[in-house]
Amino acid sequence: MSGKQLRVVIVGAGFGGLTAAIECRLRGMHVTLVENFPTSRNYGDIIDFCPNGGRVFEKWDNGKVARRLLEVCINDSDKMEYCRYDGYKYNEEPWLLKPEQYYSTFGGHRGAMHQIITDYAAEIGVEMQFGQKVATYVDNEQALGVFTAAGKFYGADVVVAADGPKSIARQQVLGLPESKVASGYAIFRAHYTLTDEHRANKILAPVCRESPNYTKMWTGKDVHMIVYTWNKGRDIGWVLTHKDEKDIGESWSEPGDKDETLAFLEKGGFEEVLKEIVRQTPTEKLVDFKLVWRDPITTWLSPTARSVVIGDAAHCHLPTSAQGGCQAVEDGITLAICLEKSKGDVPLALRVFERIRFNRSHITHMSSISVRDEYHNADWASSMIDDNPEGLNIPRPAWVVDFDAEKNAEEHYDQLAADVKSNRQGTIEELSLPAGGSFDISERDYYNSSKQIAVK
């Protein structure tokens, strides 16, 4: 069987699942995408894609997808500003780390971006099955595929579980016990429309400016907050990360409490503009989302190596890594390349895929904790922040954001395929490609990092 004849079933239509579906379809494979939600999701908080993920979107449909995305994203920001809780600005950096990254840097409305990419997947022939809850993964000598809760079976040559942080594939495909752990934090998040009334509000007026887009972050003890505006000052999205020791229930998301949100800001001494942004948030738009931590796993593959977990199902990043979406996108395009190059040998493709992606995703995954702790335990009285202000920036080290996942997979596939065929021995960390860098302070300054990558 050639790679182009493969039947690929992907469970989960998040950004990782969509990328895998699109990239496999562009390579001629028969792709079925099965998603629990009845339509493309339209939740309205914010998400970022750095150029390592955004470059994948940029190449779709000769750049048309990227241009559509920028219509609903930040497209007129000059800088990202970083402030102490009380408004003191300790650092700033260009929103675009390089001018040529305009069409590969995205930040804005998660739901609107998701809809654009879903539409493109449908345009190129991905079979979309929304409103179909997968209940059972099947991977044995008799069959490979998934059963929905309604009893419908989708057969496949390869099954891709992109079913997110609540993944049932971790138990059914990998045989792992349930391992969701409260991270000790949650996020209040919201998106709403700014009106003329908001623009007349003296406190909010600077936030409502038409140009440039407002992109700013504040850091305090155990709390940090990010605020973005786009669409000429008509859309605002904000996220506040806070301590939360509650147990994780069946739902990780619940309506947010505005008074509780304001109490965190008041206790932390945050400046008035943030409190006003919260006060003006429509109650029905405020969500309190529990941040769940999952420890790293030692394999992403089923025992037969015909099923694989990707994205948050494999490495559930916290938002502080600034890489959750990007790493899922990198997974998706790398998987498609490996399936194509394996010429129908699915176990070979998946084993190579895992070795390409494992160490890089692991390092970015683990940065979620270290970066958060740096934000929330900053010693403002020391000279450390003045000497190394980039240590409290959103992490965009060059070795991460200048990375080209497509080029990397193409370059290393043959070497790793030879390792698999020769049964080279070692741990998954030893057998996998190096991560490429770290999140040490010496590598956090994009412009002065020793890990900058030349990108053509």
Protein backbone atom coordinates (compact mmCIF):
# COMPACT_ATOMS: atom_id res chain seq x y z
CA MET A 1 0.00 0.00 0.00
CA SER A 2 1.33 3.45 -0.87
CA GLY A 3 1.13 6.37 1.51
CA LYS A 4 -1.52 7.97 -0.73
CA GLN A 5 -3.88 5.01 -0.26
CA LEU A 6 -3.85 5.18 3.53
CA ARG A 7 -7.11 5.55 5.39
CA VAL A 8 -6.42 7.93 8.26
CA VAL A 9 -8.92 8.34 11.09
CA ILE A 10 -8.24 11.31 13.35
CA VAL A 11 -10.14 11.77 16.60
CA GLY A 12 -10.37 15.38 17.72
CA ALA A 13 -10.66 18.54 15.63
CA GLY A 14 -8.43 20.80 17.68
CA PHE A 15 -5.56 22.57 15.96
CA GLY A 16 -3.34 19.48 16.09
CA GLY A 17 -6.00 17.16 14.69
CA LEU A 18 -6.94 19.67 11.99
CA THR A 19 -3.30 20.13 10.97
CA ALA A 20 -2.76 16.37 10.74
CA ALA A 21 -5.96 16.03 8.70
CA ILE A 22 -5.07 18.82 6.30
CA GLU A 23 -1.46 17.73 5.81
CA CYS A 24 -2.43 14.09 5.25
CA ARG A 25 -5.14 15.12 2.80
CA LEU A 26 -2.76 17.41 0.90
CA ARG A 27 -0.58 14.31 0.45
CA GLY A 28 -3.48 12.39 -1.08
CA MET A 29 -4.55 10.27 1.90
CA HIS A 30 -8.18 9.47 2.71
CA VAL A 31 -8.86 11.36 5.94
CA THR A 32 -11.83 11.13 8.29
CA LEU A 33 -11.90 13.58 11.20
CA VAL A 34 -14.25 12.61 14.05
CA GLU A 35 -15.14 15.30 16.57
CA ASN A 36 -17.40 15.24 19.62
CA PHE A 37 -18.63 18.83 19.26
CA PRO A 38 -21.57 19.29 16.87
CA THR A 39 -20.00 22.18 14.96
CA SER A 40 -16.67 23.92 14.75
CA ARG A 41 -16.06 25.31 18.20
CA ASN A 42 -16.69 29.01 18.67
CA TYR A 43 -15.45 29.62 22.20
CA GLY A 44 -13.98 33.06 22.38
CA ASP A 45 -10.82 33.29 24.46
CA ILE A 46 -7.39 34.00 23.00
CA ILE A 47 -4.70 31.76 21.56
CA ASP A 48 -1.25 32.47 20.12
CA PHE A 49 0.71 30.77 17.37
CA CYS A 50 4.38 31.64 17.10
CA PRO A 51 6.08 31.28 13.70
CA ASN A 52 7.06 27.64 14.29
CA GLY A 53 3.36 26.77 14.18
CA GLY A 54 2.16 29.67 12.09
CA ARG A 55 4.48 28.89 9.18
CA VAL A 56 2.42 25.75 8.58
CA PHE A 57 -0.76 27.84 8.21
CA GLU A 58 1.12 30.34 6.05
CA LYS A 59 1.82 27.84 3.27
CA TRP A 60 -1.76 26.56 2.97
CA ASP A 61 -3.62 27.57 -0.19
CA ASN A 62 -0.76 29.83 -1.33
CA GLY A 63 -1.06 32.01 1.75
CA LYS A 64 -4.81 32.55 1.57
CA VAL A 65 -5.49 30.80 4.89
CA ALA A 66 -2.97 33.00 6.71
CA ARG A 67 -4.52 36.13 5.25
CA ARG A 68 -7.96 35.00 6.41
CA LEU A 69 -6.57 34.31 9.87
CA LEU A 70 -5.03 37.75 10.15
CA GLU A 71 -8.41 39.31 9.47
CA VAL A 72 -9.60 37.94 12.85
CA CYS A 73 -6.27 38.25 14.67
CA ILE A 74 -3.82 40.85 15.88
CA ASN A 75 -2.51 42.38 12.66
CA ASP A 76 -1.44 45.86 13.70
CA SER A 77 0.67 45.56 16.85
CA ASP A 78 4.07 47.18 17.12
CA LYS A 79 5.23 45.68 20.40
CA MET A 80 4.49 43.35 23.28
CA GLU A 81 4.76 45.24 26.56
CA TYR A 82 5.63 43.62 29.90
CA CYS A 83 4.66 45.25 33.18
CA ARG A 84 4.85 44.69 36.89
CA TYR A 85 1.46 44.31 38.56
CA ASP A 86 1.26 48.07 39.29
CA GLY A 87 1.93 49.13 35.70
CA TYR A 88 5.69 49.69 35.85
CA LYS A 89 7.00 48.57 32.45
CA TYR A 90 10.10 46.44 32.83
CA ASN A 91 10.50 45.34 29.21
CA GLU A 92 9.09 45.38 25.70
CA GLU A 93 9.89 43.56 22.49
CA PRO A 94 8.56 43.71 18.94
CA TRP A 95 5.32 41.82 18.41
CA LEU A 96 6.95 40.47 15.25
CA LEU A 97 10.39 39.22 16.18
CA LYS A 98 11.26 39.56 12.48
CA PRO A 99 9.29 41.59 9.90
CA GLU A 100 9.03 38.55 7.63
CA GLN A 101 7.04 36.74 10.34
CA TYR A 102 3.92 38.86 9.71
CA TYR A 103 2.05 36.00 8.01
CA SER A 104 3.18 33.36 10.50
CA THR A 105 2.48 35.10 13.84
CA PHE A 106 -1.10 34.85 15.06
CA GLY A 107 -2.85 35.90 18.23
CA GLY A 108 -6.53 36.47 18.76
CA HIS A 109 -9.93 34.84 18.76
CA ARG A 110 -9.56 31.09 19.17
CA GLY A 111 -12.98 30.20 17.82
CA ALA A 112 -12.72 32.42 14.74
CA MET A 113 -9.30 30.99 13.88
CA HIS A 114 -10.56 27.46 14.39
CA GLN A 115 -13.48 28.03 12.04
CA ILE A 116 -11.21 29.29 9.24
CA ILE A 117 -8.96 26.24 9.46
CA THR A 118 -11.95 23.90 9.69
CA ASP A 119 -13.38 25.47 6.56
CA TYR A 120 -10.10 24.92 4.72
CA ALA A 121 -10.01 21.26 5.79
CA ALA A 122 -13.49 20.77 4.37
CA GLU A 123 -12.57 22.60 1.14
CA ILE A 124 -9.73 20.19 0.36
CA GLY A 125 -11.78 17.06 1.01
CA VAL A 126 -11.26 16.08 4.64
CA GLU A 127 -14.34 14.06 5.66
CA MET A 128 -15.67 15.91 8.70
CA GLN A 129 -17.79 13.99 11.22
CA PHE A 130 -18.88 16.49 13.86
CA GLY A 131 -21.18 15.56 16.75
CA GLN A 132 -19.72 12.04 16.89
CA LYS A 133 -18.37 11.09 20.31
CA VAL A 134 -15.72 8.38 20.12
CA ALA A 135 -16.27 5.83 22.87
CA THR A 136 -13.87 3.01 21.98
CA TYR A 137 -10.52 2.69 20.23
CA VAL A 138 -9.90 -0.67 18.53
CA ASP A 139 -6.35 -1.75 17.71
CA ASN A 140 -5.87 -5.52 17.44
CA GLU A 141 -5.28 -8.25 14.85
CA GLN A 142 -8.92 -8.24 13.80
CA ALA A 143 -9.58 -4.52 13.39
CA LEU A 144 -8.24 -0.99 13.63
CA GLY A 145 -10.48 2.03 14.08
CA VAL A 146 -12.91 3.67 16.46
CA PHE A 147 -16.48 3.12 17.62
CA THR A 148 -18.67 6.10 18.39
CA ALA A 149 -21.08 6.18 21.31
CA ALA A 150 -23.85 5.63 18.76
CA GLY A 151 -22.19 2.41 17.60
CA LYS A 152 -20.80 3.58 14.26
CA PHE A 153 -17.41 2.12 13.35
CA TYR A 154 -14.76 4.04 11.41
CA GLY A 155 -12.10 1.66 10.11
CA ALA A 156 -8.58 2.84 9.36
CA ASP A 157 -5.01 1.95 8.42
CA VAL A 158 -3.81 4.39 11.07
CA VAL A 159 -5.63 5.97 14.02
CA VAL A 160 -4.55 9.37 15.31
CA ALA A 161 -5.86 10.33 18.75
CA ALA A 162 -5.84 14.10 18.95
CA ASP A 163 -8.55 14.02 21.59
CA GLY A 164 -7.04 16.63 23.89
CA PRO A 165 -6.18 16.74 27.59
CA LYS A 166 -9.21 14.58 28.45
CA SER A 167 -7.99 11.90 26.04
CA ILE A 168 -9.51 8.44 26.50
CA ALA A 169 -6.88 7.11 24.11
CA ARG A 170 -4.26 7.38 26.83
CA GLN A 171 -6.08 4.62 28.69
CA GLN A 172 -7.49 2.60 25.78
CA VAL A 173 -4.57 2.85 23.32
CA LEU A 174 -1.55 3.29 25.57
CA GLY A 175 -2.87 1.38 28.58
CA LEU A 176 -2.10 4.22 30.98
CA PRO A 177 -4.02 4.89 34.18
CA GLU A 178 -6.00 8.14 34.47
CA SER A 179 -3.45 10.74 35.52
CA LYS A 180 -5.03 14.17 35.46
CA VAL A 181 -3.62 16.26 38.27
CA ALA A 182 -4.67 19.73 39.36
CA SER A 183 -1.82 22.08 38.50
CA GLY A 184 -2.69 24.34 41.41
CA TYR A 185 -3.75 27.07 38.99
CA ALA A 186 -6.74 28.06 36.88
CA ILE A 187 -7.44 30.81 34.38
CA PHE A 188 -10.21 33.33 34.17
CA ARG A 189 -10.67 34.13 30.50
CA ALA A 190 -13.00 36.23 28.39
CA HIS A 191 -13.58 37.83 25.02
CA TYR A 192 -16.02 40.64 24.34
CA THR A 193 -16.75 43.51 21.95
CA LEU A 194 -15.58 47.03 22.77
CA THR A 195 -18.21 49.69 22.11
CA ASP A 196 -18.38 53.48 21.91
CA GLU A 197 -19.38 53.43 25.56
CA HIS A 198 -16.13 51.67 26.42
CA ARG A 199 -14.18 54.15 24.31
CA ALA A 200 -15.73 57.00 26.31
CA ASN A 201 -14.55 55.37 29.54
CA LYS A 202 -11.45 57.32 30.62
CA ILE A 203 -9.80 54.26 32.14
CA LEU A 204 -10.48 52.02 29.15
CA ALA A 205 -9.87 54.56 26.39
CA PRO A 206 -6.16 53.65 25.87
CA VAL A 207 -7.10 49.98 25.54
CA CYS A 208 -9.75 50.77 22.92
CA ARG A 209 -7.36 52.50 20.53
CA GLU A 210 -7.87 51.64 16.89
CA SER A 211 -4.15 51.34 16.16
CA PRO A 212 -1.82 49.78 17.09
CA ASN A 213 -3.42 46.68 18.62
CA TYR A 214 -3.06 46.55 22.41
CA THR A 215 -0.80 43.65 23.47
CA LYS A 216 0.36 43.66 27.07
CA MET A 217 1.13 41.42 30.04
CA TRP A 218 1.28 42.11 33.80
CA THR A 219 3.06 39.90 36.34
CA GLY A 220 2.56 39.64 40.11
CA LYS A 221 2.73 37.17 42.97
CA ASP A 222 0.91 33.99 41.93
CA VAL A 223 -1.03 35.93 39.26
CA HIS A 224 -0.37 37.16 35.74
CA MET A 225 -2.69 38.68 33.17
CA ILE A 226 -2.52 39.12 29.40
CA VAL A 227 -4.72 41.53 27.43
CA TYR A 228 -5.02 41.68 23.64
CA THR A 229 -7.14 43.81 21.35
CA TRP A 230 -7.64 43.42 17.60
CA ASN A 231 -10.08 44.33 14.83
CA LYS A 232 -9.23 48.03 15.12
CA GLY A 233 -9.91 48.12 18.83
CA ARG A 234 -13.31 46.44 18.61
CA ASP A 235 -12.37 43.03 20.08
CA ILE A 236 -10.72 42.41 23.44
CA GLY A 237 -9.55 39.15 24.94
CA TRP A 238 -7.94 38.64 28.30
CA VAL A 239 -6.61 35.77 30.39
CA LEU A 240 -5.77 35.86 34.10
CA THR A 241 -3.83 32.94 35.60
CA HIS A 242 -4.40 32.50 39.33
CA LYS A 243 -3.91 30.08 42.19
CA ASP A 244 -6.61 27.44 42.50
CA GLU A 245 -6.46 24.48 44.85
CA LYS A 246 -9.89 23.03 44.06
CA ASP A 247 -10.25 19.41 43.00
CA ILE A 248 -10.87 18.70 39.33
CA GLY A 249 -14.43 17.61 38.70
CA GLU A 250 -16.03 16.19 35.60
CA SER A 251 -16.01 19.64 34.04
CA TRP A 252 -12.81 21.63 33.99
CA SER A 253 -14.61 24.74 32.83
CA GLU A 254 -17.31 26.68 34.65
CA PRO A 255 -18.77 30.20 34.68
CA GLY A 256 -16.35 32.70 36.13
CA ASP A 257 -17.05 34.89 39.14
CA LYS A 258 -16.31 38.56 38.45
CA ASP A 259 -16.00 39.44 42.14
CA GLU A 260 -13.50 36.62 42.64
CA THR A 261 -11.51 37.81 39.63
CA LEU A 262 -11.42 41.35 40.96
CA ALA A 263 -10.36 40.07 44.38
CA PHE A 264 -7.23 38.48 42.86
CA LEU A 265 -6.35 41.76 41.16
CA GLU A 266 -7.04 43.80 44.29
CA LYS A 267 -4.97 41.52 46.51
CA GLY A 268 -2.11 41.55 44.02
CA GLY A 269 -2.03 45.33 43.77
CA PHE A 270 -2.72 45.31 40.03
CA GLU A 271 -3.34 48.60 38.26
CA GLU A 272 -6.81 50.00 37.78
CA VAL A 273 -7.11 49.43 34.04
CA LEU A 274 -7.15 45.66 34.56
CA LYS A 275 -9.92 45.90 37.13
CA GLU A 276 -11.95 48.03 34.71
CA ILE A 277 -11.44 45.49 31.91
CA VAL A 278 -12.88 42.84 34.23
CA ARG A 279 -15.73 45.05 35.44
CA GLN A 280 -16.80 45.72 31.85
CA THR A 281 -16.71 42.02 30.92
CA PRO A 282 -20.23 40.67 30.30
CA THR A 283 -20.94 38.10 33.01
CA GLU A 284 -21.88 35.41 30.49
CA LYS A 285 -18.50 35.82 28.74
CA LEU A 286 -16.37 35.05 31.81
CA VAL A 287 -15.06 31.49 32.15
CA ASP A 288 -13.03 29.89 34.95
CA PHE A 289 -10.97 27.07 33.44
CA LYS A 290 -8.98 24.65 35.61
CA LEU A 291 -5.45 24.05 34.39
CA VAL A 292 -4.68 20.35 34.46
CA TRP A 293 -1.18 18.92 34.53
CA ARG A 294 -0.27 15.55 33.05
CA ASP A 295 3.18 14.12 33.63
CA PRO A 296 5.22 13.19 30.55
CA ILE A 297 4.62 9.74 29.11
CA THR A 298 7.25 7.37 27.74
CA THR A 299 5.55 6.46 24.47
CA TRP A 300 2.85 7.90 22.23
CA LEU A 301 2.28 4.64 20.34
CA SER A 302 0.01 1.65 20.77
CA PRO A 303 1.72 -1.78 21.10
CA THR A 304 1.04 -2.41 17.40
CA ALA A 305 2.37 1.04 16.41
CA ARG A 306 -0.72 1.59 14.28
CA SER A 307 -2.32 4.12 16.65
CA VAL A 308 -0.73 7.29 18.04
CA VAL A 309 -1.59 10.13 20.39
CA ILE A 310 -0.63 13.68 19.43
CA GLY A 311 -1.04 17.22 20.73
CA ASP A 312 -2.48 17.66 24.21
CA ALA A 313 -3.28 13.95 24.37
CA ALA A 314 0.47 13.29 24.26
CA HIS A 315 1.94 16.40 25.93
CA CYS A 316 -0.58 18.65 27.66
CA HIS A 317 1.16 22.02 27.80
CA LEU A 318 0.09 24.72 30.24
CA PRO A 319 -0.51 28.16 28.66
CA THR A 320 2.72 29.54 30.16
CA SER A 321 4.79 27.54 27.67
CA ALA A 322 3.21 29.64 24.87
CA GLN A 323 3.66 26.50 22.76
CA GLY A 324 0.66 24.20 23.29
CA GLY A 325 -0.98 25.00 19.98
CA CYS A 326 2.29 25.23 18.07
CA GLN A 327 3.57 21.89 19.29
CA ALA A 328 0.28 20.25 18.27
CA VAL A 329 0.65 21.79 14.80
CA GLU A 330 4.25 20.54 14.59
CA ASP A 331 2.97 17.07 15.52
CA GLY A 332 0.37 17.21 12.77
CA ILE A 333 2.64 18.12 9.88
CA THR A 334 5.44 15.80 11.04
CA LEU A 335 3.04 12.86 11.25
CA ALA A 336 1.77 13.46 7.72
CA ILE A 337 5.30 13.59 6.31
CA CYS A 338 6.26 10.35 8.05
CA LEU A 339 3.15 8.56 6.78
CA GLU A 340 3.88 9.71 3.24
CA LYS A 341 7.56 8.78 3.31
CA SER A 342 6.92 5.34 4.83
CA LYS A 343 5.06 4.26 1.66
CA GLY A 344 2.33 2.50 3.61
CA ASP A 345 4.46 1.07 6.44
CA VAL A 346 2.45 2.60 9.26
CA PRO A 347 4.44 1.16 12.21
CA LEU A 348 7.64 2.50 10.66
CA ALA A 349 6.05 5.92 10.11
CA LEU A 350 4.76 6.21 13.67
CA ARG A 351 8.02 5.07 15.26
CA VAL A 352 9.96 7.63 13.24
CA PHE A 353 7.39 10.31 14.03
CA GLU A 354 7.75 9.69 17.75
CA ARG A 355 11.54 9.94 17.55
CA ILE A 356 11.39 13.21 15.63
CA ARG A 357 8.99 14.84 18.05
CA PHE A 358 9.60 13.37 21.50
CA ASN A 359 12.44 15.43 22.98
CA ARG A 360 11.40 18.76 21.49
CA SER A 361 7.84 18.49 22.76
CA HIS A 362 9.07 17.26 26.14
CA ILE A 363 11.27 20.31 26.75
CA THR A 364 8.54 22.76 25.77
CA HIS A 365 6.01 20.80 27.84
CA MET A 366 8.16 20.98 30.97
CA SER A 367 8.80 24.69 30.45
CA SER A 368 5.13 25.24 31.34
CA ILE A 369 5.98 24.88 35.03
CA SER A 370 9.34 26.66 35.11
CA VAL A 371 8.09 29.70 33.19
CA ARG A 372 4.98 30.01 35.37
CA ASP A 373 7.08 29.86 38.53
CA GLU A 374 9.41 32.54 37.19
CA TYR A 375 6.45 34.84 36.58
CA HIS A 376 4.79 34.25 39.92
CA ASN A 377 7.87 34.32 42.16
CA ALA A 378 9.71 37.28 40.67
CA ASP A 379 11.84 39.18 43.17
CA TRP A 380 11.11 42.76 42.19
CA ALA A 381 13.56 44.09 44.79
CA SER A 382 16.56 42.36 43.23
CA SER A 383 18.58 43.43 40.19
CA MET A 384 17.82 40.15 38.42
CA ILE A 385 14.86 41.54 36.50
CA ASP A 386 16.71 44.67 35.42
CA ASP A 387 19.66 42.53 34.29
CA ASN A 388 17.56 39.85 32.57
CA PRO A 389 14.09 41.27 31.83
CA GLU A 390 13.54 38.70 29.07
CA GLY A 391 13.24 36.08 31.82
CA LEU A 392 9.72 37.37 32.48
CA ASN A 393 8.68 37.68 28.85
CA ILE A 394 6.39 35.28 27.04
CA PRO A 395 8.99 32.66 26.06
CA ARG A 396 9.93 32.93 22.38
CA PRO A 397 13.50 31.57 22.20
CA ALA A 398 14.92 31.45 18.71
CA TRP A 399 15.46 27.69 18.72
CA VAL A 400 11.72 27.26 19.32
CA VAL A 401 10.06 29.90 17.15
CA ASP A 402 12.41 29.81 14.14
CA PHE A 403 12.00 26.05 13.84
CA ASP A 404 10.69 24.54 10.59
CA ALA A 405 8.95 21.27 11.47
CA GLU A 406 8.40 20.31 7.83
CA LYS A 407 12.05 20.76 6.89
CA ASN A 408 13.17 18.97 10.05
CA ALA A 409 11.03 15.91 9.30
CA GLU A 410 12.15 15.75 5.69
CA GLU A 411 15.81 15.98 6.68
CA HIS A 412 15.78 13.37 9.45
CA TYR A 413 13.26 10.78 8.30
CA ASP A 414 15.71 8.49 6.48
CA GLN A 415 18.23 8.42 9.32
CA LEU A 416 15.61 7.59 11.93
CA ALA A 417 13.88 5.06 9.68
CA ALA A 418 17.21 3.25 9.35
CA ASP A 419 17.52 3.24 13.16
CA VAL A 420 14.05 1.71 13.48
CA LYS A 421 14.72 -0.95 10.83
CA SER A 422 18.04 -1.91 12.42
CA ASN A 423 16.37 -2.16 15.85
CA ARG A 424 18.76 0.32 17.38
CA GLN A 425 18.56 0.06 21.17
CA GLY A 426 18.14 2.83 23.74
CA THR A 427 15.59 4.83 25.67
CA ILE A 428 13.13 6.97 23.74
CA GLU A 429 15.13 10.04 24.79
CA GLU A 430 18.34 8.50 23.45
CA LEU A 431 16.74 7.37 20.20
CA SER A 432 15.01 10.68 19.50
CA LEU A 433 16.35 13.84 17.92
CA PRO A 434 17.78 16.39 20.37
CA ALA A 435 15.31 19.03 21.52
CA GLY A 436 17.44 21.80 20.09
CA GLY A 437 17.79 24.01 23.16
CA SER A 438 16.44 24.82 26.59
CA PHE A 439 14.45 27.50 28.39
CA ASP A 440 17.43 28.65 30.44
CA ILE A 441 17.72 32.41 30.83
CA SER A 442 20.71 32.43 28.44
CA GLU A 443 18.43 31.27 25.61
CA ARG A 444 15.33 33.36 26.37
CA ASP A 445 16.53 36.55 24.67
CA TYR A 446 15.58 36.00 21.03
CA TYR A 447 18.02 38.55 19.64
CA ASN A 448 21.05 37.58 21.71
CA SER A 449 20.49 33.85 22.03
CA SER A 450 23.26 31.51 20.95
CA LYS A 451 20.52 29.27 19.50
CA GLN A 452 19.23 31.52 16.74
CA ILE A 453 18.35 29.60 13.59
CA ALA A 454 18.77 30.87 10.08
CA VAL A 455 15.42 30.47 8.35
CA LYS A 456 15.16 30.78 4.60
